[in-house]
Each structure stands twice: as structure tokens, then as C-alpha cells.
Amino acid sequence: MNITLMDCTLRDGANVVGKGFSAEITDLVLDGLTACHVPIIEFGNAGGIGAYEVAGFTNAETDQTYLNIAQKYLDRGSQLGMFLNAKRYREKNVALAQKSGLSFLRVGADAGDGDISIQAIQDIKKAGLKAFYSAMKAYLLTPDQLAEEGKKLEQAGLDEITIMDSAGTMLPDQVAEYTRKLTQAVSIPVAFHCHNNLGLSAANAVAAYENGAAILDCGLMGMARSAGNLATEMCVAIMHRYGQMQDIDLYGMLDFIDQRLQPAMDAHNYHNPVTPLDLVLGLSGCHSSFLKKFRAAAEEYQVNLYRLIVEVSAVNQKSPSDELIAKTAAALKK
């Protein structure tokens, strides 16, 4: 089964700067994500559409500002949408999303509170948008209870349902059971949204993938509430190891982080826990002691360092020779 990606940097990741990213960073991230062919993107302030006026999320741009920025990215092939907290639902927000050309709204409510989302789901569908759903704090229900709630929401017209490990408390075997039972109960795609409070976000994402999840939620450089999400670039790298997410330009994403996003986030004192270079070492199996040789060859031949490391390591992880590195670099140059 193929699995795809939803990037939540511009929504959940906004928690690292208060309630919402600036217009400049929003534009930068939408440009980077769409250029790398990320298929689904959730953006806006941390609380979702309507939170600016309803819940006082004024440490952010307005919904209209975010929607205006998004206009030039609607035709790049990515689905763009916003979060909508069921407790803050206002019908006018669905109309705004429709008018602005969004692909989806993702309604969110605590697991067990699905009934309060049904009206919003139905209104979203009537407006011609896809209705996604986040079962926040999914662990509040048993796997069987969550499966039953999923069936009820699917009957209301839902297009996708997300298991949200909102506190990062779930273990891989729990994720496996929740994902397996929910995917068996519904015919719509099931997503998994992990947080890293126990350092298990990657392991939990793999468990979700192995048990039928169709979508993984992530944030660039791990940016999200509390301990953060699984980093988008890490998720893509892991899934590349499984032969998945091949349409996403991982090297372009890593260059974007190095050259544009990390410098922009330095002003907010955000520390990237796993740099693109360290990620590539994990992806390739290359030991860091060989980096000096790889850097020299990448500089000499003017080729992408990360791609060079991966290509050479696919041939020889143990002791890559200068000759192999140079030959590979020359081939990449062509």
C-alpha cells in the first residue's frame, strides 16, 4: 500500500513562534513545500481557521492574509487546506475557504467528541471541499471505540481521518493496534499524526505505515507544539528506505532547509534537532569519518553533497575509495 504525506509546518509548527508564522515565512515555506512536490499542506495559524477572532489567536496573521499568500501556490499540484477546531466552527469560515480555492478543511475534536463535528463536515462537503478530520488525543478512546467513531464520521461524509497522538504518549504497539482497527473499520484513508515527547515519533510513524495508514503528518525540522512532530524531511527519508514517497524531492527539500528555512528560523532561536547532513548519513549508512573526502569531491566537481554521499554509499558503505567518490561525482556532474 502506498503512503503519502501531509505537511503541518505552517499550522502545528506555528506553535514554535507563538500562534502563527509571519507572512514572509509562510510564503517561504509554501514555496519550498510545493517546489518539492509535497502532496498535502495544512497552513494558517496554530488554532485553525476562525481562531484569530474566535479564540484570540492574534499573535499571527489573519486568515485572509494567509489565504492571500496561498493563492499563487494553488496551481502547483499540492492540496492546500486549513485546520478547523469543531468547538470554534462558524459557517462563514467554510464559505471563506471555498472562495479562496482551498482543497480541504480538517475538522478537529477530541476523540469521543465526534458528534460536534458532524455539522461542519456536512457543510464542508456541501461547499465542494474535502472534509478531513483529526481525532485529537486519540488515546482517550480504546482502539475499538475510535473505530466506531470513525465509522460514524465516515457516514457523515468524511474523506479522511487522522489518529492524533497529541501528547506524544503512544507506543508503537499501540499505534499499530489503533491504526489496524481503524483502517479495518472505515473505507476512507487513515492518517497518523505523531508527537515526539517520548522520542518515538519515527517508530510510531513506521508502525502506522506497516498497519495500513495512508498518510503521515509531519513538520519541517520537527516544528510543532511541545516536543514537536516527526520532521517532514526525516519522514520522507525513512519512507524512501521503504520505497515510498518517491515523488517527493528529498534533496530539494534538504537544500531548502539548509539554504532558506534554517536561516529564517535562526531569528526565532529554533534549533534543528537533526540537520540535513546528519539525516543523509542515516539515510545512506555513511559514517561521518568519511565526510572530509565527500566534501572535497562535491566541491571539486560542483555536485550535490547529499546525493553524492547516497550514491557512493549504495556501492560501498564500509570504505569508499577516493576513486569511487571521484567517479561517482563525475557521473553526477554529467
Short mmCIF file of C-alpha atoms in Angstrom, two decimals:
data_model
loop_
_atom_site.label_atom_id
_atom_site.label_comp_id
_atom_site.label_asym_id
_atom_site.label_seq_id
_atom_site.Cartn_x
_atom_site.Cartn_y
_atom_site.Cartn_z
CA MET A 1 0.00 0.00 0.00
CA ASN A 2 1.29 3.43 -0.90
CA ILE A 3 1.57 6.09 1.77
CA THR A 4 1.65 9.84 1.29
CA LEU A 5 2.49 12.94 3.30
CA MET A 6 0.68 15.85 4.92
CA ASP A 7 2.97 18.66 6.00
CA CYS A 8 1.69 20.61 9.02
CA THR A 9 4.62 23.00 9.46
CA LEU A 10 2.53 26.10 8.85
CA ARG A 11 -0.21 25.03 11.27
CA ASP A 12 1.15 22.87 14.11
CA GLY A 13 4.65 24.22 13.56
CA ALA A 14 3.36 27.73 14.20
CA ASN A 15 3.39 26.87 17.91
CA VAL A 16 7.16 27.42 17.94
CA VAL A 17 6.70 31.13 17.18
CA GLY A 18 3.52 31.80 19.18
CA LYS A 19 0.31 31.30 17.24
CA GLY A 20 1.27 31.80 13.62
CA PHE A 21 4.20 32.37 11.28
CA SER A 22 4.85 35.71 9.66
CA ALA A 23 3.68 36.39 6.12
CA GLU A 24 7.30 36.12 4.95
CA ILE A 25 7.96 32.69 6.44
CA THR A 26 4.53 31.44 5.33
CA ASP A 27 5.33 32.40 1.76
CA LEU A 28 8.82 30.88 2.01
CA VAL A 29 7.54 27.53 3.34
CA LEU A 30 4.69 27.27 0.83
CA ASP A 31 7.21 27.91 -1.92
CA GLY A 32 9.60 25.26 -0.59
CA LEU A 33 6.97 22.59 0.05
CA THR A 34 5.21 22.95 -3.28
CA ALA A 35 8.51 23.04 -5.17
CA CYS A 36 9.40 19.69 -3.55
CA HIS A 37 6.03 18.22 -4.55
CA VAL A 38 4.66 17.71 -1.05
CA PRO A 39 1.14 16.47 -1.82
CA ILE A 40 -0.91 17.82 1.12
CA ILE A 41 -0.19 21.03 3.04
CA GLU A 42 -2.02 22.37 6.09
CA PHE A 43 -1.39 26.07 6.78
CA GLY A 44 -2.76 29.03 8.73
CA ASN A 45 -2.47 29.84 12.43
CA ALA A 46 -1.93 27.16 15.08
CA GLY A 47 -5.61 27.05 16.07
CA GLY A 48 -7.09 26.85 12.60
CA ILE A 49 -9.41 29.00 10.53
CA GLY A 50 -11.51 31.27 12.72
CA ALA A 51 -9.21 31.07 15.75
CA TYR A 52 -7.87 34.58 15.12
CA GLU A 53 -11.17 36.22 16.00
CA VAL A 54 -12.95 33.49 17.98
CA ALA A 55 -10.12 32.42 20.28
CA GLY A 56 -7.87 35.47 20.20
CA PHE A 57 -5.00 33.91 18.24
CA THR A 58 -3.86 37.39 17.31
CA ASN A 59 -0.16 36.59 17.62
CA ALA A 60 -0.47 35.55 13.98
CA GLU A 61 -1.53 36.91 10.63
CA THR A 62 -5.25 36.97 9.85
CA ASP A 63 -6.86 34.08 7.99
CA GLN A 64 -7.34 36.34 4.99
CA THR A 65 -3.63 37.22 4.94
CA TYR A 66 -2.65 33.54 4.93
CA LEU A 67 -5.23 32.79 2.24
CA ASN A 68 -3.98 35.65 0.09
CA ILE A 69 -0.41 34.33 0.31
CA ALA A 70 -1.58 30.86 -0.70
CA GLN A 71 -3.21 31.99 -3.95
CA LYS A 72 -0.06 31.76 -6.07
CA TYR A 73 0.60 28.20 -4.86
CA LEU A 74 -2.85 26.71 -5.59
CA ASP A 75 -1.84 25.53 -9.06
CA ARG A 76 1.44 23.80 -8.15
CA GLY A 77 -0.12 20.37 -7.66
CA SER A 78 -0.35 20.29 -3.86
CA GLN A 79 -3.63 20.14 -1.95
CA LEU A 80 -3.78 23.17 0.37
CA GLY A 81 -6.12 23.39 3.33
CA MET A 82 -6.64 24.64 6.86
CA PHE A 83 -7.47 23.20 10.26
CA LEU A 84 -10.89 23.92 11.80
CA ASN A 85 -11.47 23.32 15.51
CA ALA A 86 -15.00 21.94 15.87
CA LYS A 87 -15.59 23.99 19.02
CA ARG A 88 -14.89 27.18 17.05
CA TYR A 89 -16.96 26.31 14.00
CA ARG A 90 -18.55 29.16 12.10
CA GLU A 91 -20.30 28.53 8.81
CA LYS A 92 -18.73 31.63 7.27
CA ASN A 93 -15.30 30.03 7.54
CA VAL A 94 -16.31 27.25 5.18
CA ALA A 95 -17.51 29.87 2.71
CA LEU A 96 -14.18 31.70 3.05
CA ALA A 97 -12.22 28.50 2.42
CA GLN A 98 -14.33 27.70 -0.63
CA LYS A 99 -14.00 31.22 -2.04
CA SER A 100 -10.23 31.08 -1.52
CA GLY A 101 -9.82 27.87 -3.52
CA LEU A 102 -8.74 25.53 -0.72
CA SER A 103 -8.88 21.79 -1.33
CA PHE A 104 -9.85 20.76 2.19
CA LEU A 105 -10.67 21.73 5.74
CA ARG A 106 -9.57 19.41 8.52
CA VAL A 107 -12.05 19.43 11.40
CA GLY A 108 -10.57 18.63 14.80
CA ALA A 109 -12.15 17.46 18.04
CA ASP A 110 -11.04 15.35 20.98
CA ALA A 111 -11.55 11.63 20.48
CA GLY A 112 -15.03 10.82 21.70
CA ASP A 113 -16.42 14.24 20.73
CA GLY A 114 -17.02 13.41 17.07
CA ASP A 115 -20.71 14.34 17.22
CA ILE A 116 -19.88 18.05 17.50
CA SER A 117 -18.07 17.84 14.16
CA ILE A 118 -20.82 16.35 12.02
CA GLN A 119 -22.45 19.65 11.03
CA ALA A 120 -19.11 21.13 9.99
CA ILE A 121 -18.25 18.00 7.98
CA GLN A 122 -21.57 18.14 6.15
CA ASP A 123 -21.21 21.86 5.42
CA ILE A 124 -17.66 21.37 4.11
CA LYS A 125 -18.89 18.66 1.75
CA LYS A 126 -21.80 20.81 0.54
CA ALA A 127 -19.29 23.52 -0.30
CA GLY A 128 -17.42 21.11 -2.56
CA LEU A 129 -14.32 20.80 -0.36
CA LYS A 130 -12.80 17.63 1.03
CA ALA A 131 -13.61 17.06 4.69
CA PHE A 132 -10.67 15.74 6.71
CA TYR A 133 -10.81 15.00 10.43
CA SER A 134 -8.40 14.92 13.37
CA ALA A 135 -9.26 12.70 16.32
CA MET A 136 -7.21 14.70 18.79
CA LYS A 137 -5.85 12.83 21.82
CA ALA A 138 -6.89 9.61 20.11
CA TYR A 139 -5.66 7.61 23.11
CA LEU A 140 -8.65 8.89 25.14
CA LEU A 141 -10.64 6.13 23.45
CA THR A 142 -9.83 2.46 23.08
CA PRO A 143 -8.94 1.30 19.56
CA ASP A 144 -12.40 -0.27 19.23
CA GLN A 145 -14.12 2.92 20.39
CA LEU A 146 -12.12 5.04 17.96
CA ALA A 147 -13.03 2.65 15.16
CA GLU A 148 -16.72 3.06 15.96
CA GLU A 149 -16.39 6.84 15.98
CA GLY A 150 -14.58 6.66 12.65
CA LYS A 151 -17.45 4.73 11.11
CA LYS A 152 -19.97 7.33 12.29
CA LEU A 153 -17.90 10.18 10.88
CA GLU A 154 -17.43 8.39 7.57
CA GLN A 155 -21.21 8.10 7.28
CA ALA A 156 -21.40 11.90 7.70
CA GLY A 157 -19.32 12.26 4.53
CA LEU A 158 -15.76 12.35 5.84
CA ASP A 159 -12.93 11.91 3.29
CA GLU A 160 -10.01 11.18 5.67
CA ILE A 161 -9.49 10.59 9.39
CA THR A 162 -6.34 11.24 11.41
CA ILE A 163 -5.23 9.46 14.59
CA MET A 164 -3.57 12.23 16.58
CA ASP A 165 -1.07 11.32 19.30
CA SER A 166 -1.41 14.84 20.67
CA ALA A 167 0.77 14.36 23.77
CA GLY A 168 3.32 12.04 22.16
CA THR A 169 2.37 9.32 24.64
CA MET A 170 1.64 6.36 22.39
CA LEU A 171 3.94 3.37 21.97
CA PRO A 172 4.49 1.64 18.62
CA ASP A 173 2.36 -1.38 19.53
CA GLN A 174 -0.49 0.95 20.48
CA VAL A 175 -0.15 2.85 17.21
CA ALA A 176 -0.22 -0.46 15.35
CA GLU A 177 -3.45 -1.54 17.05
CA TYR A 178 -5.23 1.80 16.66
CA THR A 179 -4.24 2.06 13.01
CA ARG A 180 -5.10 -1.52 12.18
CA LYS A 181 -8.55 -1.40 13.78
CA LEU A 182 -9.47 1.97 12.30
CA THR A 183 -8.36 1.02 8.79
CA GLN A 184 -10.44 -2.16 9.06
CA ALA A 185 -13.49 -0.20 10.21
CA VAL A 186 -13.54 2.51 7.53
CA SER A 187 -13.01 2.68 3.78
CA ILE A 188 -11.54 6.21 3.79
CA PRO A 189 -7.80 6.91 4.21
CA VAL A 190 -6.42 6.85 7.75
CA ALA A 191 -3.63 9.23 8.72
CA PHE A 192 -1.33 9.30 11.73
CA HIS A 193 -0.07 12.44 13.47
CA CYS A 194 2.80 11.84 15.89
CA HIS A 195 4.50 13.94 18.53
CA ASN A 196 7.98 13.25 19.82
CA ASN A 197 7.62 13.58 23.60
CA LEU A 198 8.90 10.04 24.17
CA GLY A 199 11.29 10.16 21.22
CA LEU A 200 9.07 7.67 19.37
CA SER A 201 7.65 9.75 16.54
CA ALA A 202 9.61 7.95 13.82
CA ALA A 203 8.98 4.49 15.28
CA ASN A 204 5.29 5.30 15.61
CA ALA A 205 5.11 6.55 12.02
CA VAL A 206 6.64 3.30 10.81
CA ALA A 207 4.16 1.33 12.93
CA ALA A 208 1.29 3.29 11.37
CA TYR A 209 2.67 2.69 7.88
CA GLU A 210 3.07 -1.04 8.49
CA ASN A 211 -0.52 -1.31 9.71
CA GLY A 212 -2.36 0.42 6.92
CA ALA A 213 -2.01 4.19 7.37
CA ALA A 214 -2.29 6.05 4.08
CA ILE A 215 -0.98 9.44 5.25
CA LEU A 216 1.66 10.60 7.73
CA ASP A 217 1.55 14.07 9.32
CA CYS A 218 4.88 15.86 9.75
CA GLY A 219 6.54 19.26 10.20
CA LEU A 220 9.75 20.58 8.67
CA MET A 221 12.66 20.37 11.14
CA GLY A 222 10.19 18.76 13.58
CA MET A 223 8.43 22.06 14.25
CA ALA A 224 5.19 21.62 16.21
CA ARG A 225 3.68 22.01 19.65
CA SER A 226 5.61 20.74 22.68
CA ALA A 227 8.36 18.26 21.71
CA GLY A 228 7.50 18.58 18.04
CA ASN A 229 6.35 16.31 15.23
CA LEU A 230 8.30 13.83 13.18
CA ALA A 231 10.37 16.03 10.87
CA THR A 232 8.99 16.08 7.34
CA GLU A 233 12.42 15.51 5.83
CA MET A 234 13.06 12.60 8.20
CA CYS A 235 9.73 11.03 7.32
CA VAL A 236 10.49 11.29 3.61
CA ALA A 237 13.97 9.82 4.11
CA ILE A 238 12.61 6.90 6.13
CA MET A 239 9.86 6.25 3.61
CA HIS A 240 12.40 6.37 0.77
CA ARG A 241 14.08 3.44 2.52
CA TYR A 242 10.75 1.62 2.21
CA GLY A 243 10.36 2.60 -1.44
CA GLN A 244 7.62 5.12 -0.62
CA MET A 245 7.13 8.86 -1.23
CA GLN A 246 9.37 8.69 -4.28
CA ASP A 247 7.59 11.63 -5.92
CA ILE A 248 8.77 13.99 -3.17
CA ASP A 249 12.08 15.72 -3.93
CA LEU A 250 14.06 14.90 -0.80
CA TYR A 251 17.30 16.54 -1.96
CA GLY A 252 15.47 19.70 -2.94
CA MET A 253 13.82 19.72 0.49
CA LEU A 254 17.15 19.34 2.28
CA ASP A 255 18.67 22.16 0.23
CA PHE A 256 15.64 24.32 1.02
CA ILE A 257 16.12 23.70 4.75
CA ASP A 258 19.86 24.41 4.60
CA GLN A 259 19.71 27.48 2.43
CA ARG A 260 16.40 29.13 3.31
CA LEU A 261 14.36 27.76 6.19
CA GLN A 262 17.01 27.24 8.87
CA PRO A 263 18.47 30.74 8.33
CA ALA A 264 14.96 32.20 8.60
CA MET A 265 14.28 30.29 11.84
CA ASP A 266 17.61 31.29 13.38
CA ALA A 267 15.98 34.63 14.15
CA HIS A 268 13.46 32.74 16.30
CA ASN A 269 16.20 30.74 18.04
CA TYR A 270 14.77 27.49 16.70
CA HIS A 271 17.29 24.64 16.79
CA ASN A 272 17.00 21.96 14.13
CA PRO A 273 17.48 18.70 16.11
CA VAL A 274 18.67 16.64 13.12
CA THR A 275 20.47 18.56 10.39
CA PRO A 276 20.08 17.61 6.73
CA LEU A 277 23.66 16.31 6.69
CA ASP A 278 23.13 14.03 9.70
CA LEU A 279 19.87 12.83 8.16
CA VAL A 280 21.66 11.90 4.93
CA LEU A 281 24.23 9.90 6.90
CA GLY A 282 21.37 7.90 8.37
CA LEU A 283 19.66 7.52 5.01
CA SER A 284 22.82 6.30 3.31
CA GLY A 285 24.64 4.42 6.06
CA CYS A 286 27.70 6.60 5.53
CA HIS A 287 29.96 7.05 8.57
CA SER A 288 30.76 10.66 9.38
CA SER A 289 34.51 9.93 9.33
CA PHE A 290 34.34 9.94 5.51
CA LEU A 291 32.82 13.41 5.27
CA LYS A 292 36.07 15.23 4.52
CA LYS A 293 36.56 13.20 1.34
CA PHE A 294 32.97 13.67 0.24
CA ARG A 295 33.05 17.41 0.84
CA ALA A 296 36.24 17.78 -1.19
CA ALA A 297 34.81 15.86 -4.14
CA ALA A 298 31.48 17.70 -4.04
CA GLU A 299 33.36 20.99 -4.10
CA GLU A 300 35.73 19.92 -6.88
CA TYR A 301 33.00 18.59 -9.17
CA GLN A 302 30.33 21.09 -8.07
CA VAL A 303 27.73 18.41 -7.31
CA ASN A 304 25.20 17.96 -4.52
CA LEU A 305 26.99 16.65 -1.43
CA TYR A 306 23.96 14.74 -0.16
CA ARG A 307 23.29 12.97 -3.43
CA LEU A 308 27.00 12.09 -3.73
CA ILE A 309 27.01 10.52 -0.26
CA VAL A 310 23.92 8.43 -1.04
CA GLU A 311 25.14 7.29 -4.46
CA VAL A 312 28.59 6.25 -3.23
CA SER A 313 27.27 4.57 -0.11
CA ALA A 314 24.91 2.44 -2.18
CA VAL A 315 28.07 0.90 -3.67
CA ASN A 316 30.39 0.88 -0.65
CA GLN A 317 29.45 1.85 2.90
CA LYS A 318 32.50 0.30 4.55
CA SER A 319 35.45 2.02 2.87
CA PRO A 320 34.53 4.27 -0.07
CA SER A 321 37.71 4.93 -2.06
CA ASP A 322 38.80 8.26 -3.47
CA GLU A 323 38.47 6.71 -6.91
CA LEU A 324 34.85 5.63 -6.34
CA ILE A 325 33.91 9.02 -4.93
CA ALA A 326 35.52 10.87 -7.83
CA LYS A 327 33.97 8.55 -10.44
CA THR A 328 30.52 8.98 -8.87
CA ALA A 329 30.91 12.74 -8.63
CA ALA A 330 31.92 12.92 -12.30
CA ALA A 331 28.83 10.90 -13.25
CA LEU A 332 26.59 13.19 -11.22
CA LYS A 333 28.19 16.20 -12.90
CA LYS A 334 27.09 14.88 -16.29
#
